[in-house]
Short mmCIF file of C-alpha atoms and ligand atoms in Angstrom, two decimals:
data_model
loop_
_atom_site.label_atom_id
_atom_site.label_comp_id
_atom_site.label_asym_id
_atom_site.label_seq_id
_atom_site.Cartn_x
_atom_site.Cartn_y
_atom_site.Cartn_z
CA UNK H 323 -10.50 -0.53 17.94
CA UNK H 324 -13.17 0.02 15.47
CA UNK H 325 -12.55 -1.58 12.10
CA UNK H 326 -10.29 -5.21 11.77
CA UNK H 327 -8.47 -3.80 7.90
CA UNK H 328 -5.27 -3.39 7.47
CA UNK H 329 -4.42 -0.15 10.03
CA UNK H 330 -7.06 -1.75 12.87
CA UNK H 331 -5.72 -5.05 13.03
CA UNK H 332 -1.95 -4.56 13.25
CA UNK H 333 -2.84 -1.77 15.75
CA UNK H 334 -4.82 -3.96 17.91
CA UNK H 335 -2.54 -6.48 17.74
CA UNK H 336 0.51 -4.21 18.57
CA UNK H 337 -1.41 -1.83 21.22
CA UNK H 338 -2.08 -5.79 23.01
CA UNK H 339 1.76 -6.66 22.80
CA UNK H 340 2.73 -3.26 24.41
CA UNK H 341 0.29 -4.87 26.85
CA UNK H 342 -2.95 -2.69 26.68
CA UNK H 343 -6.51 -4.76 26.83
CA UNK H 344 -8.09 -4.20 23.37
CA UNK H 345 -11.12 -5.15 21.99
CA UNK H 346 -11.00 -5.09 17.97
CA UNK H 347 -14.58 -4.79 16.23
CA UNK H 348 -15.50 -5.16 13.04
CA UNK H 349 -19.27 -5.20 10.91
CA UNK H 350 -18.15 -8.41 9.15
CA UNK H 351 -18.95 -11.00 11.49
CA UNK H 352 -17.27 -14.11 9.35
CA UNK H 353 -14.50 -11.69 9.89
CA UNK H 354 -14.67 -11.69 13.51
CA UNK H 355 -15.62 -15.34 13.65
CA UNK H 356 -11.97 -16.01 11.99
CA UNK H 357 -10.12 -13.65 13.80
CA UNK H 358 -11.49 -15.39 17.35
CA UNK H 359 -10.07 -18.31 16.54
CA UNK H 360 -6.80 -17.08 15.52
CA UNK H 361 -7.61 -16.99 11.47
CA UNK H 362 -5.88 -13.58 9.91
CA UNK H 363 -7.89 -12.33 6.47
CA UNK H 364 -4.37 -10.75 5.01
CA UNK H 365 -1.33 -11.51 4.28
CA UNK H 366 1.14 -9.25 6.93
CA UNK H 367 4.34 -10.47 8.12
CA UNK H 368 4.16 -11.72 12.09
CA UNK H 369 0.45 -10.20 12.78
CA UNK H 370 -0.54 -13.93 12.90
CA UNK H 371 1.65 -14.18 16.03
CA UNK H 372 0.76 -11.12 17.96
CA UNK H 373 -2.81 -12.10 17.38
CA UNK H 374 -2.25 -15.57 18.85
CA UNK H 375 -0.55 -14.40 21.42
CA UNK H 376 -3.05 -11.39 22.03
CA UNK H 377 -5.64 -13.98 22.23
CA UNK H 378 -3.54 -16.08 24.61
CA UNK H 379 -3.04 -13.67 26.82
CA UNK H 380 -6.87 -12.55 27.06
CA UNK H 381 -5.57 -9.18 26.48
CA UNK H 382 -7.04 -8.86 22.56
CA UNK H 383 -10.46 -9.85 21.83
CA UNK H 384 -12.92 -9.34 18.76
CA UNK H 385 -16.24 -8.54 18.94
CA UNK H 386 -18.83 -7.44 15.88
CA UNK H 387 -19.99 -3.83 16.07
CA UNK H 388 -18.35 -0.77 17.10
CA UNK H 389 -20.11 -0.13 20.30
CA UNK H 390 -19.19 -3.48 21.81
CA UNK H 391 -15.96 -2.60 21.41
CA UNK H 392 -16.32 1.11 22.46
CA UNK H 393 -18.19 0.27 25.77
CA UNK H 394 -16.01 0.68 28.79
CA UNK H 395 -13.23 1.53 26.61
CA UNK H 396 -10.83 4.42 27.77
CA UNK H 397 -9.56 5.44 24.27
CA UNK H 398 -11.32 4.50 21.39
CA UNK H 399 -9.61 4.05 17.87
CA UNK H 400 -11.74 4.71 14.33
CA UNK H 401 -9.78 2.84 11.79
CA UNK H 402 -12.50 2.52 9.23
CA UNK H 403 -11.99 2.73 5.63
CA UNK H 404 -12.21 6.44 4.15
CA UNK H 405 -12.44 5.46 0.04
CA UNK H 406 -11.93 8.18 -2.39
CA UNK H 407 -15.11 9.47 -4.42
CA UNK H 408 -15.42 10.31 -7.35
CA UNK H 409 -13.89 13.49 -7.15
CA UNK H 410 -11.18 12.53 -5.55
CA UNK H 411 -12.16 13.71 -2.20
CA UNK H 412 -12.51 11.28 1.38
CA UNK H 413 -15.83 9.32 2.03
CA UNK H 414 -17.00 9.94 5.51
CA UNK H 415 -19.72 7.86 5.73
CA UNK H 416 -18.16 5.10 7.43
CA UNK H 417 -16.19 7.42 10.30
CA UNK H 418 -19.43 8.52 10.53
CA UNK H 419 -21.42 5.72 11.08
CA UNK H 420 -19.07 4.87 13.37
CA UNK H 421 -19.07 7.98 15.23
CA UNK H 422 -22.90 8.34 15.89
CA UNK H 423 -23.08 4.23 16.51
CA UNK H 424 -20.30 4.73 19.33
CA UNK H 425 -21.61 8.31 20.81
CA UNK H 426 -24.11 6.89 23.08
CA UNK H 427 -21.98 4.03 24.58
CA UNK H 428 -18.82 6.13 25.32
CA UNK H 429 -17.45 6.23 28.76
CA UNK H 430 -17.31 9.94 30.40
CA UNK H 431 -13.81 11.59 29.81
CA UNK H 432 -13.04 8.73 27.03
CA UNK H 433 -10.60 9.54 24.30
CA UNK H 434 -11.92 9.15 20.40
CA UNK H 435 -8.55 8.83 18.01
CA UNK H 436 -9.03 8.81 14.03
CA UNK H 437 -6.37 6.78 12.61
CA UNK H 438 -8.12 6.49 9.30
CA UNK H 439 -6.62 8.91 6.67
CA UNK H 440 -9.09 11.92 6.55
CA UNK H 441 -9.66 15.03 5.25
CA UNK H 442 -8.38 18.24 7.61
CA UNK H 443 -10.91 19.28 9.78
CA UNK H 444 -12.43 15.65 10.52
CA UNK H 445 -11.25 16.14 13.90
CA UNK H 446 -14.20 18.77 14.49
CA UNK H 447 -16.27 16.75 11.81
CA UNK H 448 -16.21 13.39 14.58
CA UNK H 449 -16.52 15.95 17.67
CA UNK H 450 -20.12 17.00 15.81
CA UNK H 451 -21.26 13.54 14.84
CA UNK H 452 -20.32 12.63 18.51
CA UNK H 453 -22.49 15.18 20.40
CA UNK H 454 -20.48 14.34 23.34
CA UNK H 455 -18.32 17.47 25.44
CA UNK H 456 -16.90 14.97 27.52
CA UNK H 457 -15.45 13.17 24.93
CA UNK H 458 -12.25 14.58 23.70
CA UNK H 459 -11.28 13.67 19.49
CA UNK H 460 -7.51 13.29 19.06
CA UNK H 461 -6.10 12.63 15.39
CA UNK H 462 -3.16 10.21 15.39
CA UNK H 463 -2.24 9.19 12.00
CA UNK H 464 -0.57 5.85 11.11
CA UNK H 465 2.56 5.39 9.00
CA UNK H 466 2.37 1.73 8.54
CA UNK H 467 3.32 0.09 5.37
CA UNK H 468 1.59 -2.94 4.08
CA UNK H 469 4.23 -6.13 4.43
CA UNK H 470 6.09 -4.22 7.29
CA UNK H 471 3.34 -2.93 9.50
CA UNK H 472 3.90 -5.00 12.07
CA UNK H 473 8.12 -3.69 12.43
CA UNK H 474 6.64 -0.47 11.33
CA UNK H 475 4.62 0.17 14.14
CA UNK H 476 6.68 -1.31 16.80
CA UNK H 477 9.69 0.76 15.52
CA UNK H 478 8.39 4.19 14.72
CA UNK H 479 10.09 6.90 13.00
CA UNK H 480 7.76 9.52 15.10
CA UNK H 481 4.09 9.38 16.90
CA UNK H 482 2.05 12.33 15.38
CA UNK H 483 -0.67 13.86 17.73
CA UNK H 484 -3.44 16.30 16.99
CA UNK H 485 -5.42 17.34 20.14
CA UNK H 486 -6.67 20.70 21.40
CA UNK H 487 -6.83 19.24 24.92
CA UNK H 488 -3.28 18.63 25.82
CA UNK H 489 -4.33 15.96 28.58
CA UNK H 490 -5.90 14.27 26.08
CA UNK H 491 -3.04 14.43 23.76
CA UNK H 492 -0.88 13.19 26.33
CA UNK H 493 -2.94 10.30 27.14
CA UNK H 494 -2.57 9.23 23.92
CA UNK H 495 0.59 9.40 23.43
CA UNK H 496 0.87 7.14 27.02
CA UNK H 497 -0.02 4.17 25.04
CA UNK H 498 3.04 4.47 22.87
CA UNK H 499 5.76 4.80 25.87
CA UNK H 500 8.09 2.76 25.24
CA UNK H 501 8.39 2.47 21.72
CA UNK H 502 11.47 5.40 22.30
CA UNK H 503 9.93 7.45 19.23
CA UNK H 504 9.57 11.30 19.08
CA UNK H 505 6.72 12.82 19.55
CA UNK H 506 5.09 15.56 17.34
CA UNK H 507 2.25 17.10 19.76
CA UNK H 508 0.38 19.40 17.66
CA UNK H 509 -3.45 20.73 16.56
CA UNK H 510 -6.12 18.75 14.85
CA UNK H 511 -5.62 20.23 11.18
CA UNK H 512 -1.57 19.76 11.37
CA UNK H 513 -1.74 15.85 12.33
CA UNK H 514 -3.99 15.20 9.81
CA UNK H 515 -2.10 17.58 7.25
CA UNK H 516 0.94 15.96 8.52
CA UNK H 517 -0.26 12.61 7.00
CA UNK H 518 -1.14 13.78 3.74
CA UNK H 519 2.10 15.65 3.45
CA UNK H 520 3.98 12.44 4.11
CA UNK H 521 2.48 10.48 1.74
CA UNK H 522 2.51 12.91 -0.70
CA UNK H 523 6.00 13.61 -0.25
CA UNK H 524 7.01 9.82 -0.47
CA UNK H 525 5.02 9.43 -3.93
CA UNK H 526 6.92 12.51 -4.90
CA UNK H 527 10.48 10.70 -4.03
CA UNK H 528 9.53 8.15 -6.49
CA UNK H 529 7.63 10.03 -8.84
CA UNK H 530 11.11 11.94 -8.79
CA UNK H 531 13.48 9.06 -9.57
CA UNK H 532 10.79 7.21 -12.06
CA UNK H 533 11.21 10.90 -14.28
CA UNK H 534 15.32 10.18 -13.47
CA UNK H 535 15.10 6.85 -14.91
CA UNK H 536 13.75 8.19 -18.25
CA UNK H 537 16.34 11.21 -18.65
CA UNK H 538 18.70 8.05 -17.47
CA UNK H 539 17.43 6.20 -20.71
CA UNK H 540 17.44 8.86 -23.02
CA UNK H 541 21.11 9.78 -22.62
CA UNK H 542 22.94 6.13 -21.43
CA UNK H 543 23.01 6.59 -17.79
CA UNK H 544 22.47 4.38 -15.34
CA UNK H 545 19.54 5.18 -12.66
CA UNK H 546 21.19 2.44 -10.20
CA UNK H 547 24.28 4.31 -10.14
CA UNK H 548 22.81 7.63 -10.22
CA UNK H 549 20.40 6.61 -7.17
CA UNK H 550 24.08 5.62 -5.42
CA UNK H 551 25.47 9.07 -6.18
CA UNK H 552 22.84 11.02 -4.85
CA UNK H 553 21.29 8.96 -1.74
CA UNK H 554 24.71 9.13 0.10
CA UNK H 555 24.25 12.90 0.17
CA UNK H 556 22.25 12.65 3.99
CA UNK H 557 20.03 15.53 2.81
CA UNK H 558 18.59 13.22 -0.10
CA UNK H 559 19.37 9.79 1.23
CA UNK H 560 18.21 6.26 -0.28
CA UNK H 561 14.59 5.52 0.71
CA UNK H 562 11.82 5.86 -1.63
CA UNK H 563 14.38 6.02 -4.63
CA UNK H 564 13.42 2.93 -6.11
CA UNK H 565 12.27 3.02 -9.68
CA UNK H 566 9.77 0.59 -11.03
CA UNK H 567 6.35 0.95 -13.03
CA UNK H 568 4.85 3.66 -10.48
CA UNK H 569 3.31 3.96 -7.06
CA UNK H 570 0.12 1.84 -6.42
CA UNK H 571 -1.65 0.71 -3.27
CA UNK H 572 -4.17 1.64 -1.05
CA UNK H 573 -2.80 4.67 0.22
CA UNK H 574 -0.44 7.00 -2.39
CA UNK H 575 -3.14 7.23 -5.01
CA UNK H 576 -5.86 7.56 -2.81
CA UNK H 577 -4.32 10.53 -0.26
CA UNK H 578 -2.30 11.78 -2.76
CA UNK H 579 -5.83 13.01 -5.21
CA UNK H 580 -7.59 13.50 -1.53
CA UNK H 581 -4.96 16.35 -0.75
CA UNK H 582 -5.31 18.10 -4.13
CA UNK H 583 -8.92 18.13 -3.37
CA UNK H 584 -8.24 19.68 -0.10
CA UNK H 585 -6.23 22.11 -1.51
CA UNK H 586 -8.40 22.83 -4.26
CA UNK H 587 -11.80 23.54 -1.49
CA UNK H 588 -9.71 25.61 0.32
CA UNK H 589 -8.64 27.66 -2.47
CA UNK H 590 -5.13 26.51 -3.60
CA UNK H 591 -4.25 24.81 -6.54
CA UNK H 592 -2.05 21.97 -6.18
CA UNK H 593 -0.16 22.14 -9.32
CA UNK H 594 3.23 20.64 -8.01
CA UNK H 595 1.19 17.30 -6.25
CA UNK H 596 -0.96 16.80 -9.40
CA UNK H 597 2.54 17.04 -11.75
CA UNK H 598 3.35 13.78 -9.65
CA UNK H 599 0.18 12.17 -9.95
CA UNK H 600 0.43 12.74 -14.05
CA UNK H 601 3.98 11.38 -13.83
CA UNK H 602 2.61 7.96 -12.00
CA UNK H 603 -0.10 7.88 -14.85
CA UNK H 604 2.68 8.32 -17.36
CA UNK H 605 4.89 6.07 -16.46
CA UNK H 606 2.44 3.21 -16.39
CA UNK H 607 1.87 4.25 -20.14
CA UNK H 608 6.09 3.98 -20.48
CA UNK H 609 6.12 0.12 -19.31
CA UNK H 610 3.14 -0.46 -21.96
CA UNK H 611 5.07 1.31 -24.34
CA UNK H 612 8.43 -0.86 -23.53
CA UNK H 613 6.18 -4.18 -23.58
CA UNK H 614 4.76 -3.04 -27.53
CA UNK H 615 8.11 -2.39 -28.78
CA UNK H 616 9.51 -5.49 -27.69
CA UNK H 617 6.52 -7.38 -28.84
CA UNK H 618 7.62 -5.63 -32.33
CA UNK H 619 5.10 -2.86 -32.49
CA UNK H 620 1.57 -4.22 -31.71
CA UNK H 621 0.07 -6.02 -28.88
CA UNK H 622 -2.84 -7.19 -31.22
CA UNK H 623 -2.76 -11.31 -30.77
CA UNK H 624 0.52 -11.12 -29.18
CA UNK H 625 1.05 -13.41 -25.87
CA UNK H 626 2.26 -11.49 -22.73
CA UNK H 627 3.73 -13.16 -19.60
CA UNK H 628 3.38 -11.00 -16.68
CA UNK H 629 4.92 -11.80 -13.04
CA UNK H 630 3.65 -9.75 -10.67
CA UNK H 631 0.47 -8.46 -9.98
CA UNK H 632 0.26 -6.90 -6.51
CA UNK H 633 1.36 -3.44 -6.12
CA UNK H 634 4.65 -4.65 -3.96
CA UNK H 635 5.79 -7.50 -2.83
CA UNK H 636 5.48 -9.13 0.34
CA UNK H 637 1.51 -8.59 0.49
CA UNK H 638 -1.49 -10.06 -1.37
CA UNK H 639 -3.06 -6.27 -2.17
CA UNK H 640 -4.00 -5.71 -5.79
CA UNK H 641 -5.50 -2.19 -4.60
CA UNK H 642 -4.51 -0.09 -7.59
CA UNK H 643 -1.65 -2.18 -8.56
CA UNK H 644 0.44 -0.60 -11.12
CA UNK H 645 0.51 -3.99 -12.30
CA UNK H 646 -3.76 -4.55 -13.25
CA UNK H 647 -3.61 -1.49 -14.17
CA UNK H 648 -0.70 -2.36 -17.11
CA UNK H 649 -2.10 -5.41 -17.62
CA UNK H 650 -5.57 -4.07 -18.33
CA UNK H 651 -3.93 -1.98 -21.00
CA UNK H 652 -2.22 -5.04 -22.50
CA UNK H 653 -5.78 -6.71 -23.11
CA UNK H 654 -7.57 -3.52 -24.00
CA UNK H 655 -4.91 -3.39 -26.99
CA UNK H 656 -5.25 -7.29 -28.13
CA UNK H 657 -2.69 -8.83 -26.16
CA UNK H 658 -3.20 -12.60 -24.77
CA UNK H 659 -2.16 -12.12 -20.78
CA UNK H 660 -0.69 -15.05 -19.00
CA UNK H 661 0.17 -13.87 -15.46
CA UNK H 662 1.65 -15.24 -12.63
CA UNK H 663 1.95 -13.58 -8.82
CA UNK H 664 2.88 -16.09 -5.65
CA UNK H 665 -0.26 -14.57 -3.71
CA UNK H 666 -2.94 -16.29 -6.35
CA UNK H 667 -0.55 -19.70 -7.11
CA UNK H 668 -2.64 -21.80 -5.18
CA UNK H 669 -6.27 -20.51 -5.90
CA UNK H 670 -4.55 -20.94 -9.70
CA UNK H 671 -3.07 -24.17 -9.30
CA UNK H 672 -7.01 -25.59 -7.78
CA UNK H 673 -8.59 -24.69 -11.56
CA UNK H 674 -5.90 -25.95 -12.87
CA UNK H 675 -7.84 -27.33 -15.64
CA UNK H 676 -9.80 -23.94 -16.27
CA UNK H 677 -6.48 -21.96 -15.50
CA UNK H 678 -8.52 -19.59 -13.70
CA UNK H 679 -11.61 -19.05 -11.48
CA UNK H 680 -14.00 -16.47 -10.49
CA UNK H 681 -11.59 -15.59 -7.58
CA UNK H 682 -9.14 -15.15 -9.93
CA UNK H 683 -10.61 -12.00 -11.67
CA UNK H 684 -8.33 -9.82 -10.27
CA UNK H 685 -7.16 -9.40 -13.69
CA UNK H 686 -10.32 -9.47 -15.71
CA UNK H 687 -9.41 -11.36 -19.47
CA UNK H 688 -6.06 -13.03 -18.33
CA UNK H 689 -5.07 -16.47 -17.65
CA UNK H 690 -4.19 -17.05 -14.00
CA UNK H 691 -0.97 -18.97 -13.84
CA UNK H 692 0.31 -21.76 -10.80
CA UNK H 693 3.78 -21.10 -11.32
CA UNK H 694 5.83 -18.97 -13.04
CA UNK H 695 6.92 -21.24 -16.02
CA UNK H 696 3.45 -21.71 -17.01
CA UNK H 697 3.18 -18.14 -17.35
CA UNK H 698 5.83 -17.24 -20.05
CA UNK H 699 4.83 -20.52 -22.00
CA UNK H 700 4.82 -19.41 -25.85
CA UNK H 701 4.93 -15.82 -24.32
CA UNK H 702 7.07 -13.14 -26.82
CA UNK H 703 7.52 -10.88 -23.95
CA UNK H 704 7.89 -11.51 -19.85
CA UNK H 705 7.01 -8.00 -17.86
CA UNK H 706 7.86 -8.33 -14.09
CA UNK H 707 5.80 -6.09 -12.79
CA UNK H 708 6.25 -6.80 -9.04
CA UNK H 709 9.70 -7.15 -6.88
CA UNK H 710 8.56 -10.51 -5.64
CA UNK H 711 12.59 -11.62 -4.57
CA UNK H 712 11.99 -15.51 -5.62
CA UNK H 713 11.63 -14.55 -9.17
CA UNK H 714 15.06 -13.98 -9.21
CA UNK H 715 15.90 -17.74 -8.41
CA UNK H 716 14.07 -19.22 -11.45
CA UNK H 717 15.79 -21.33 -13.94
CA UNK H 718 16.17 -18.83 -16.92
CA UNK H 719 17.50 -21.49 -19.32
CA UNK H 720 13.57 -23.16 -19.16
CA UNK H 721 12.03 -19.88 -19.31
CA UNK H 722 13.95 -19.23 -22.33
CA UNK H 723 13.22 -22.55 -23.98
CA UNK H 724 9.26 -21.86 -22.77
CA UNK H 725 9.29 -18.13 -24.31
CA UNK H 726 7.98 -18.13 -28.18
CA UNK H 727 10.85 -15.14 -28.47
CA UNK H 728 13.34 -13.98 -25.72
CA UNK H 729 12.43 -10.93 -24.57
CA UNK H 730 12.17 -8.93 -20.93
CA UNK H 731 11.00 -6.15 -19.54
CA UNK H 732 12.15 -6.12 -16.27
CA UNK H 733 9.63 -3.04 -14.63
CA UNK H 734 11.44 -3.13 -11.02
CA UNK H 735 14.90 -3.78 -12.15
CA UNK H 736 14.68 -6.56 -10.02
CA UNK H 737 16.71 -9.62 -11.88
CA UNK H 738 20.41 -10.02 -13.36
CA UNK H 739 20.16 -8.50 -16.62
CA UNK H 740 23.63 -9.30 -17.74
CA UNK H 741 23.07 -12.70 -16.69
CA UNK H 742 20.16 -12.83 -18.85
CA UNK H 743 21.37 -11.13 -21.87
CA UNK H 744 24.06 -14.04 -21.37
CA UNK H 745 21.43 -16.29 -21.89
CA UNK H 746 20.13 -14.89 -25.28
CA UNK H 747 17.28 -12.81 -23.71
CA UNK H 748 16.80 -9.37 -24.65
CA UNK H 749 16.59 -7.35 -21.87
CA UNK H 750 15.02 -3.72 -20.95
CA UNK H 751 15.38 -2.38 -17.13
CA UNK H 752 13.99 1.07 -15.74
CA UNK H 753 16.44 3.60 -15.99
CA UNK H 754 19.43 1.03 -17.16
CA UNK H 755 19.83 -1.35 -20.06
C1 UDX R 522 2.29 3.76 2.26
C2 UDX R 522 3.19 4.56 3.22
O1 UDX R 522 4.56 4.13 3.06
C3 UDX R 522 2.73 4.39 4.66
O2 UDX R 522 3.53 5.20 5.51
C4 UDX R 522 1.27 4.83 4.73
O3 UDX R 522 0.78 4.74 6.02
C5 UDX R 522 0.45 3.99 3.78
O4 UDX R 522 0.94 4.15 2.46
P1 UDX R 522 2.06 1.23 1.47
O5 UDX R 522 0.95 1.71 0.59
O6 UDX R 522 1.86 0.00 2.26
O7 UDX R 522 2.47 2.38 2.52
O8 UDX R 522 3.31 0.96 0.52
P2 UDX R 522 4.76 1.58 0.26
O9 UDX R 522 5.78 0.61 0.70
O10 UDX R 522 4.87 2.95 0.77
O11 UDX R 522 4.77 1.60 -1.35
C6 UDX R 522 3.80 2.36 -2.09
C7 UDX R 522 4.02 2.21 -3.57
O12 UDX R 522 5.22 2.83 -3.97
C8 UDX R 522 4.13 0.77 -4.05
O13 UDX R 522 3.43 0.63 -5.28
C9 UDX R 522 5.62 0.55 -4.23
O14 UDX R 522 5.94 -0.45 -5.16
C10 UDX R 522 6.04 1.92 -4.71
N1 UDX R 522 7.46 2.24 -4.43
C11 UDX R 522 7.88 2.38 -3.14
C12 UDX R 522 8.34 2.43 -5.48
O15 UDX R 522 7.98 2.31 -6.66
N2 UDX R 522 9.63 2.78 -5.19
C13 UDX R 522 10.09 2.93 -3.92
O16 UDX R 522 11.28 3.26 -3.75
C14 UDX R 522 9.19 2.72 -2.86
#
C-alpha cells in the first residue's frame, strides 16, 4: 500500500483483516513511527482496532517509502493524494513519483492498482511512468466515506475493476472474495469514469434536495416531509437527501470540478455538473444570508456562535468544510466568531486562557471554544453548521440565558425546533421553519 491517508490506511487495515500480508508505506516517517506502534493520525471509527490487530497478527506492517513496501509485493496499491490545481484539474505528481520510485523494485507479473481518484486515462498514464510490460495497471476505485470507511469497505455496495488484462482483473478482484459484493469488471477509462460519475451523482442528490429546501421555504412546505414523500418511491429512495449548508470534504468538491475539467479537455461542456457545483456555492451564501437577517441586517460587530466546523460529523476533517467556509464569510463581513466543534475541544480547552492556539487556526479570526456553552456566550445568533448528534443533548435553557438575543439557525436541521421555539428561541431550519 503506498500512501497511509485516509483511502491507504483503512485499506491496509481491511485488506490485513480479510487476512492478506500488507505492508503500508508512507514518506512521513513520524507518520510511520506512530502507526508502528499502534498510534492512528485520524479520527475513523474502529481503524484503531484493525490496526492493532493487523499489527498483532504480523500480517500489517509500515514501512517509510514506497519501494519498501512495493518489494516482493504481488499487488501493489497507489493511494496517494491527487489535489486539484488550479484549474480544477488532478495533480499527478505524486502517482507519479510513486510510479517511477516503485518501477524498478516491482516483482515480475506484479499487479499496480490506482485507488487514488484520477483523471481517465491514468491507467495508461502509470503503465508509461512504469516502463514495465510485465507489470499489469488495474484501476479500482474506492467508495469509502470518511467516519464509515471502515463498515464501508467491509460491506460494499459493488467492487469496480478497470483492467485490459482480464487475469489481472481477476486477481484483483481475488482479494475482495468474500466480502459477497458484485463485481463491475470493466476497461481502464470506465472504472475511473465510474468514480467520478458516482460522486458526482451523489453531490447532485443533495445539490437536488438543498434547491428543494428553498422552493420548500418560499411556499410553506416542509423539506422533511417532502424528503418522506419522495424517498419511499424505490426509484428515488432516501440516501443523499439530506439538506444542510452544502457538500464539503475532500472528495465532492474536488472530483466533482476534476470531471468538468475532463469533460471540458475532451470537448464536452459540463453544463448540468457545473449547475450543481454553483448550487453548493449558493447555498453556502443562503446560510450567510439566514445568519445576517437574524442578526437584524448586518454582521458588522455582531457576535456569532457557530457549532460545527468539520464538513460532517463523526470525523475531525475541515477539508473544505461548508462550515470555514461560512464562517470565513461571517468575519470577512465584521462578525465576532465564537465556534465550537467536539474534534478541537481539547486543543481549545489547553489555551484556555488564550481561547485559541496556533493549532487552532482552522478558522483563521475566530475564537476557538472548549465547550459548547462558551461558544454562544453573549452570541445574538447560534449557526450549527455540523450534525454533530450530542448537540442535540445540551441544556437549551443555559444556552438561552448565555445568548445576548435568542436566535438559531439550525443549517442541518439537526435539533428540536419546536422544543426550542418553546423555549423563547427563534428558530430557522433548512427547508422547514
Ligand atoms: C464521499 C463519498 O460518499 C465516497 O463514496 C467517496 O469515496 C469519497 O467522497 P465523504 O467525502 O467522506 O465521502 O463524505 P459523504 O458522507 O459522502 O458527505 C459528503 C458531503 O455531503 C458532506 O459535506 C456531507 O455533510 C454532505 N451531505 C451528505 C449532505 O449535505 N447531505 C446528505 O444527505 C449527505
Amino acid at each position: 500500500m503506498v500512501g497511509a491517508g485516509y483511502v491507504g490506511l483503512a485499506t491496509a487495515a481491511c485488506l490485513a483483516h480479510l487476512g492478506h500480508r500488507v505492508v503500508c508505506a508512507d514518506v512521513v516517517e513520524e507518520k510511520i513511527a506512530a502507526l508502528s506502534d499502534g498510534i492512528i493520525p485520524i479520527v475513523e471509527e474502529g481503524l484503531d482496532d484493525l490496526v492493532s490487530e493487523g499489527l498483532t497478527s504480523g500480517r500489517l506492517s509500515f514501512v517509510v517509502g514506497a519501494s519498501g513496501a512495493a518489494k516482493g509485493a504481488e499487488v501493489v496499491f497507489l493511494c496517494v493524494p491527487t489535489p486539484q490545481r488550479s484549474d480544477g484539474s488532478a495533480d499527478m505528481s505524486f502517482i507519479e513519483a510513486a510510479a517511477r520510485e516503485i518501477a524498478p523494485v516491482l516483482a515480475s507479473e506484479s499487479i499496480v492498482v490506482n485507488k487514488s481518484t484520477v483523471p481517465v486515462g491514468s491507467a495508461r498514464v502509470v503503465e508509461e511512468f512504469l516502463r514495465r510490460v510485465d507489470v499489469a495497471v488495474v484501476s479500482n476505485p474506492e467508495f469509502l466515506r470518511e467516519g464509515s470507511a471502515i463498515h464501508d469497505f467491509l460491506n460494499p455496495d459493488r467492487i469496480v475493476i478497470g483492467a485490459d488484462d482480464r487475469e489481472a482483473a481477476m486477481r484483483v478482484a481475488a482479494l475482495y472474495s468474500g466480502l459477497g459484493a458484485p463485481l463491475v469488471i470493466t476497461d481502464p477509462a470506465s472504472a475511473e469514469t465510474i468514480k467520478y460519475a458516482s460522486n458526482a451523482f451523489l453531490a447532485t442528490k443533495i445539490s437536488f434536495v438543498n434547491t428543494v429546501a428553498n422552493v420548500c421555504e418560499a411556499v410553506g412546505a416542509d423539506v422533511h416531509d417532502v424528503i418522506l414523500g419522495i424517498g419511499y418511491d424505490t426509484r428515488i429512495g432516501f440516501e443523499f437527501l439530506k439538506p444542510g449548508p452544502g457538500w464539503g470534504g475532500s472528495c465532492f468538491p474536488k472530483d466533482t470540478l476534476a470531471m468538468v475539467r475532463i469533460a471540458e479537455d475532451a470537448g464536452y461542456d459540463f453544463r448540468f455538473l457545473k449547475g450543481v457545483i454553483e448550487v453548493n456555492e449558493e447555498q453556502k451564501d443562503i446560510m450567510v444570508g439566514k445568519i445576517r437577517r437574524a442578526a437584524g441586517g448586518s454582521l458588522a460587530g455582531v457576535t456569532i456562535a457557530l457549532w460545527g466546523l468539520t464538513f460532517k460529523a463523526r470525523t475531525d476533517d475541515v477539508r473544505d468544510s461548508p462550515a470555514i467556509s461560512i464562517g470565513s464569510r461571517l468575519i470577512a463581513e465584521g462578525a465576532a466568531v465564537r465556534a465550537y466543534d467536539p474534534t478541537f475541544a481539547n486543543a481549545a480547552s489547553g489555551h484556555a486562557d488564550r481561547g485559541r492556539s496556533p493549532n487552532l487556526e482552522v478558522l483563521p479570526g475566530a475564537l476557538i471554544c472548549a465547550d459548547p456553552y462558551g461558544a454562544v456566550e453573549g452570541a445574538r445568533v447560534l449557526a450549527v453548521l455540523t450534525e454533530w448528534e450530542e448537540l442535540k443533548r445540551l441544556d437549551f435553557s443555559k444556552v438561552h440565558e448565555l445568548m445576548a438575543e435568542p436566535h438559531v439557525i439550525d443549517g442541518r436541521n439537526l435539533l428540536n425546533g419546536a422544543a426550542l421555539k418553546r423555549l423563547g428561541f427563534s428558530y430557522v431550519g433548512v427547508g422547514r421553519s
